[in-house]
Each structure stands twice: as C-alpha cells, then as structure tokens.
Amino acid sequence: MEPINVVVTGAAGQIAYSLLYHISSGSIFGPQQPINLRLLDIPPMMKVLDGVIMELEDLALPLLREITPTTDPSIAFNDVAAAFLVGSMPRKEGMERKDLLAANVAIFKVQGEAIDKFAQKEVKVLVVGNPANTNALICSHYAPSIPKENFSAMTRLDQNRAQSALAKKLGVKVNDVKNVIIWGNHSSTQYPDGRHATVTIKNSFKSVPDVLNDNDWLDNTFVEMIQKRGAAVIAARKMSSAMSAAKAAADHMRDWWLGTKPGHWVSMGVMSDGSYGIAKDIVFSFPVSIENKQYKIVQGLAINEFAQSKLDVTAQELEEERKEAQSILKD
C-alpha cells in the first residue's frame, strides 16, 4: 500500500506531541496504511521539533515512512491527503476577540492558500486550533478549489467529555453511552445535549433521560460542567488540555476516514446547510453519520424549547465571529 501524506501544524506543541503517535501507529488511518508525516511549525520551534522527530524515530513504528520538518507551507501541504491544523494563536489575557480573530486570519489565510494550491483536492482538513469553528471558516475561504465539506472543526473533545460525564453519572462503561451531541461552537456557548443519547444496560438500549430521571441535572449541571471543562483543566493543570485534545483529534479523523458504526453519530463542526434552522455559511457542530469519507447531518431530531434557546445562543456567537472575521478579511 502506498503511503499517504499527513500534515500536522503546530507540530512542536503539546497537542501534537500526543497526536503524532496516534497518526503514526495506525489507529487513525488503519493498521495497514503507511504514513509520510509533514511537520509544520514556526522557526523558533524547529529545535524543539528536532527532539520530537528523534522520539518519533525511537518509537520504531513500522507504518511511519518519512518525516519532513518544515517552516514552509508549500512543502508541508504538498500532496497531503489529511491535515491536522493544530497551530493557532491562543487567546491571551486582555485580548479582545477581534484581536484574536485578526491574528488567526493571518495564520489560516496562509494555510488555506497553501491547501488550495498544493494539497489533494479531496484532502480532509481538521481544524483543532481555537477559535476552531471560525478558523475552519477562514481556512476554507482561502481554499476555494477544495469542497467546503472537506473542512471541519473539532468538537469531539467536548463530545468525549460529555460521554464520559454521562457514563460516570450512570455508573456504566463509557462505551455503553452513545449519541451524545455537541451543538454549535467549540466555546462556552456550546450546547452539550444528552437528550438523544442512549445507554446500554443489561444488553438493552435505554434513553439516557429516562434512566437518569433528573432533568435539572441534565439541563443545568451537566451542560455547565461540559461548557466549563476546558477552563477547569487549565485551572488544575496550569496548561490547556493536550492529551485529551489529541485523542479527540484522532477520534474525529478516524471516524471521518473510516466511517461511523450503523446507528451511531458523532459531533463535527461543519459548514451549515441550514439544518435545524442554523444560518448557512457558519461552521457549526452537528451530529453526523459518516460513510465513504462523506458525512451527513443527522436529520429529524426533536428540539424542544430549552434546546432551541441554547442553539440560538451558540449560533449567534458564531455569526458574530463570522462578521468580525469578514471585516478583517476586507481590511
């Protein structure tokens, strides 16, 4: 089997440090698929990247064929089949959202143009770097020859957090809970939705709300816990989520590449097509099923008044981000 080219940006950073093993070991693209790694970072990080490459070599992984470290997007994105855009400008204390978006427009403009010019046209692009949803929108804007559905933003970390929290509350294994949904933005406005989730108990599927029998916990405690989980990790660890973010990026791309199981759906930030009344042309997290590397938004789920209010808030934030990003693009 011929190797595929996979690029990781921010390759010397914390998330990439955990992610690179997942990519190179066969857990994402399949146990038979050889990988050529392209590692993109900024010049001050190249010495650190040398150490990361030494460790990759020392893993002695049979699927890892070539490793190319570079600061040049034209080399990094040349003929890539999959891209993990991890590097971004993090929000710093006192930074306004428009300043954050302006810094990221500069990054994702360069990367979008490189994807447009050098990557395979069917490339799958996963944006991990925050603000992920709007960064994905910006990147897609600068890669007009790549289908918009080939860009996605990561909300899988939020889904994994929500699935784990429900399993803990229910006293079951985490893989006994399925079809938790993250709606909207990867931010504190997201809506973690357990109302459509199911849990396997004694070999039978049951509705999570029915088993919990605690709407107050599901609509308030649970929602707030997941919305604030990233901040809680930073408060405890003094650094943002890295190991769990890398695992989520691996989960996201694996399901996009290999497909979801029948009856299962996952959350991905994708270009809205107007489903569930969400404005088109924002990158919004929906539940999706995936087959042959193509996702479909799950349709027909009942949205009650409480859920609709949550969707409206997170959609409004994304529309505001889009307007601010567009104003920067025109500057």
XYZ file of C-alpha atoms in Angstrom:
331
model
C 0.000 0.000 0.000
C 1.293 3.458 -0.936
C 1.931 5.905 1.927
C -0.361 8.885 2.371
C 0.964 12.320 3.256
C -0.378 13.749 6.527
C 0.442 17.253 7.776
C 0.340 18.481 11.361
C 0.739 22.197 12.080
C 1.999 23.437 15.421
C 3.930 20.187 15.335
C 6.279 21.032 18.201
C 3.421 21.874 20.549
C 1.758 19.940 23.331
C -1.273 18.598 21.454
C 0.840 17.457 18.510
C 3.228 15.691 20.899
C 0.407 13.290 21.826
C -1.302 13.311 18.424
C 1.717 12.220 16.385
C 1.764 8.787 17.998
C -1.914 8.221 17.127
C -1.264 9.173 13.487
C 1.895 7.102 13.126
C 0.727 3.947 14.916
C -2.180 3.113 12.604
C -5.033 3.968 14.966
C -6.478 6.672 12.671
C -5.992 5.671 9.036
C -5.913 1.927 9.562
C -3.381 -0.703 10.613
C -2.115 -1.264 7.053
C -1.801 2.360 5.913
C 1.788 3.724 5.760
C 2.253 7.404 6.639
C 4.565 10.191 5.497
C 4.496 12.908 8.154
C 4.838 16.601 7.340
C 5.536 18.656 10.454
C 4.967 22.407 10.114
C 5.955 24.949 12.737
C 7.467 28.412 13.096
C 11.263 28.936 13.001
C 11.741 29.386 16.797
C 10.222 25.924 17.382
C 12.389 23.944 14.965
C 14.954 22.943 17.601
C 12.165 21.532 19.758
C 10.802 19.772 16.680
C 14.183 18.070 16.231
C 13.613 16.398 19.606
C 10.092 15.350 18.658
C 11.459 13.746 15.476
C 14.071 11.849 17.486
C 11.270 10.426 19.615
C 9.210 9.512 16.560
C 12.220 7.640 15.172
C 12.777 5.944 18.542
C 9.192 4.620 18.532
C 10.239 2.267 15.697
C 6.742 2.281 14.193
C 6.555 0.200 11.003
C 3.898 2.400 9.324
C 5.904 5.623 9.658
C 7.941 6.001 6.459
C 9.098 9.608 6.102
C 9.238 12.621 8.431
C 9.616 16.094 6.931
C 10.011 19.037 9.321
C 9.479 22.425 7.681
C 8.562 26.065 8.152
C 7.366 26.280 4.526
C 3.621 25.693 3.912
C 4.271 24.810 0.254
C 6.337 21.825 1.403
C 4.084 20.944 4.337
C 0.844 20.791 2.326
C 2.188 19.322 -0.920
C 0.004 16.360 -1.988
C -1.426 15.828 1.514
C -4.458 13.585 1.992
C -5.211 14.713 5.545
C -4.377 17.837 7.552
C -4.482 18.447 11.294
C -4.367 22.217 11.796
C -3.341 22.340 15.440
C -1.268 25.522 15.474
C -3.140 28.783 16.126
C -2.823 31.995 18.089
C -4.119 31.297 21.609
C -6.184 33.905 23.401
C -4.010 35.878 25.801
C -5.066 37.827 28.854
C -6.680 41.104 27.893
C -7.006 40.134 24.217
C -10.281 41.079 22.557
C -11.980 38.532 20.311
C -11.389 40.708 17.242
C -7.645 40.788 18.022
C -7.658 37.004 18.367
C -9.507 36.582 15.069
C -7.148 39.021 13.316
C -4.114 37.017 14.437
C -5.716 33.781 13.288
C -6.847 35.191 9.948
C -3.168 35.786 9.185
C -2.299 32.157 10.059
C -5.221 30.440 8.338
C -5.040 32.636 5.231
C -1.520 31.334 4.546
C -2.508 27.738 5.299
C -5.753 27.918 3.304
C -3.897 29.261 0.260
C -1.285 26.502 0.587
C -4.013 23.831 0.851
C -5.723 25.295 -2.205
C -2.539 25.287 -4.252
C -0.683 22.170 -3.100
C -2.963 19.642 -1.301
C -5.003 16.865 -2.868
C -8.457 18.155 -3.838
C -10.133 15.512 -1.662
C -7.969 16.414 1.372
C -9.684 16.169 4.767
C -8.861 19.232 6.882
C -9.465 19.150 10.632
C -9.034 22.442 12.477
C -8.088 21.950 16.126
C -6.567 25.368 16.887
C -9.027 27.776 18.507
C -11.295 29.527 17.724
C -11.653 26.299 15.726
C -15.043 26.846 14.073
C -14.209 30.271 12.675
C -10.630 29.293 11.862
C -12.080 26.475 9.724
C -14.342 29.005 8.006
C -11.378 31.306 7.290
C -9.235 28.443 6.018
C -11.988 27.261 3.681
C -12.460 30.807 2.366
C -8.841 30.865 1.186
C -9.064 27.402 -0.409
C -11.894 27.879 -2.917
C -10.938 24.851 -5.044
C -11.432 22.470 -2.089
C -15.061 21.478 -1.326
C -16.354 23.262 1.785
C -17.431 19.920 3.257
C -13.738 18.923 3.367
C -13.150 21.371 6.234
C -14.248 20.618 9.769
C -13.675 21.942 13.267
C -13.115 19.754 16.298
C -15.873 19.441 18.887
C -15.035 15.786 19.541
C -13.214 16.696 22.753
C -16.461 18.161 24.073
C -18.348 15.049 22.938
C -15.832 12.774 24.667
C -16.095 14.854 27.838
C -19.890 14.682 27.720
C -19.956 10.931 27.046
C -17.568 10.313 29.922
C -19.557 12.523 32.314
C -22.820 10.734 31.487
C -21.200 7.311 31.894
C -19.824 8.339 35.288
C -23.217 9.650 36.413
C -24.968 6.479 35.225
C -22.319 4.154 36.649
C -21.631 2.422 33.310
C -18.637 1.975 30.995
C -18.009 4.945 28.728
C -18.626 2.901 25.568
C -22.098 1.966 26.872
C -23.182 5.571 26.203
C -23.675 6.687 22.608
C -25.053 9.544 20.511
C -24.307 12.434 22.838
C -24.394 15.636 20.778
C -22.390 18.840 20.890
C -24.243 21.636 19.096
C -22.622 24.860 17.943
C -19.322 26.474 18.769
C -16.289 24.983 20.492
C -16.633 27.606 23.201
C -18.511 28.112 26.449
C -21.726 28.696 24.441
C -21.776 25.142 23.071
C -24.807 23.013 23.912
C -23.913 19.517 25.184
C -27.108 17.563 24.533
C -27.730 14.273 26.326
C -31.427 14.105 25.490
C -30.929 11.977 22.362
C -28.251 9.777 23.918
C -28.784 6.115 24.750
C -27.189 3.831 27.314
C -26.797 0.067 27.155
C -27.968 -1.579 30.380
C -28.228 -5.373 30.594
C -27.920 -5.711 26.803
C -30.781 -3.327 26.035
C -30.741 0.267 24.785
C -32.397 2.811 27.013
C -32.864 6.553 26.752
C -30.378 8.467 28.915
C -33.027 10.974 30.143
C -35.335 8.096 31.126
C -32.601 6.281 33.054
C -31.310 9.455 34.711
C -34.757 10.763 35.585
C -33.160 14.088 36.526
C -33.902 16.845 34.014
C -32.415 19.549 36.219
C -29.040 17.783 36.270
C -29.157 17.078 32.512
C -30.167 20.630 31.508
C -28.098 22.599 34.001
C -25.336 20.813 35.947
C -24.264 18.619 33.011
C -24.398 21.417 30.424
C -22.388 23.823 32.578
C -19.847 21.123 33.514
C -19.018 20.388 29.871
C -19.064 24.053 28.832
C -16.515 24.870 31.556
C -14.448 21.677 31.472
C -11.596 23.198 29.462
C -11.286 26.064 31.954
C -11.317 23.560 34.825
C -8.413 21.640 33.264
C -6.418 24.855 32.875
C -7.134 25.849 36.481
C -5.876 22.471 37.743
C -3.044 21.810 35.309
C -1.963 25.388 34.572
C -1.983 24.351 30.917
C -4.757 23.602 28.445
C -5.994 20.137 27.515
C -3.418 18.343 25.380
C -3.594 14.554 25.810
C -7.410 14.544 25.621
C -7.422 17.030 22.720
C -5.012 14.814 20.763
C -7.182 11.739 21.395
C -10.245 13.686 20.249
C -8.496 14.801 17.039
C -7.573 11.172 16.390
C -11.176 10.046 17.030
C -12.553 12.756 14.741
C -10.278 11.968 11.805
C -10.570 8.176 12.236
C -14.370 8.323 12.007
C -14.191 10.738 9.054
C -11.732 8.438 7.285
C -13.149 5.004 8.172
C -16.821 5.815 8.896
C -19.181 5.573 11.847
C -20.913 2.412 13.028
C -24.551 1.927 11.965
C -26.857 3.756 14.354
C -24.017 5.847 15.801
C -23.370 9.501 15.203
C -20.566 11.852 16.199
C -20.241 15.627 16.569
C -18.282 17.621 13.997
C -18.082 21.331 13.279
C -19.143 21.501 9.629
C -20.420 24.096 7.191
C -24.093 24.642 7.982
C -26.543 23.802 5.214
C -29.461 25.360 7.102
C -30.332 22.191 9.076
C -32.181 22.815 12.344
C -32.687 26.448 11.326
C -28.996 27.292 11.698
C -27.749 30.075 9.407
C -25.859 28.837 6.380
C -22.157 29.520 5.948
C -21.089 29.240 9.550
C -19.139 26.230 10.803
C -21.496 24.727 13.386
C -21.228 21.470 15.302
C -23.957 18.996 14.344
C -24.462 15.286 14.888
C -23.273 13.484 11.747
C -23.035 9.953 10.398
C -20.175 9.107 8.058
C -19.797 6.657 5.190
C -17.164 6.527 2.412
C -15.414 9.586 3.929
C -18.585 11.669 3.484
C -20.585 12.951 6.449
C -24.330 13.577 6.575
C -26.002 15.735 9.200
C -28.438 13.613 11.230
C -31.922 14.917 10.498
C -35.269 14.879 12.266
C -34.167 15.087 15.897
C -36.726 16.710 18.180
C -35.527 20.068 19.508
C -37.505 21.327 22.491
C -37.827 24.970 23.536
C -34.928 24.725 26.003
C -32.612 23.165 23.407
C -33.656 25.722 20.780
C -32.712 28.563 23.107
C -29.245 27.017 23.543
C -28.809 26.550 19.770
C -29.789 30.178 19.193
C -27.146 31.483 21.623
C -24.254 29.486 20.165
C -25.339 30.203 16.565
C -25.460 33.929 17.332
C -21.904 33.825 18.686
C -20.692 32.090 15.527
C -22.482 34.614 13.298
C -20.799 37.433 15.231
C -17.406 35.744 14.805
C -18.054 35.332 11.088
C -18.947 39.034 10.705
C -15.822 40.084 12.596
C -13.660 37.733 10.536
C -15.206 39.036 7.302
C -14.494 42.626 8.330
C -10.838 41.660 8.889
C -10.700 39.833 5.540
C -11.845 43.043 3.798
C -9.267 45.234 5.569
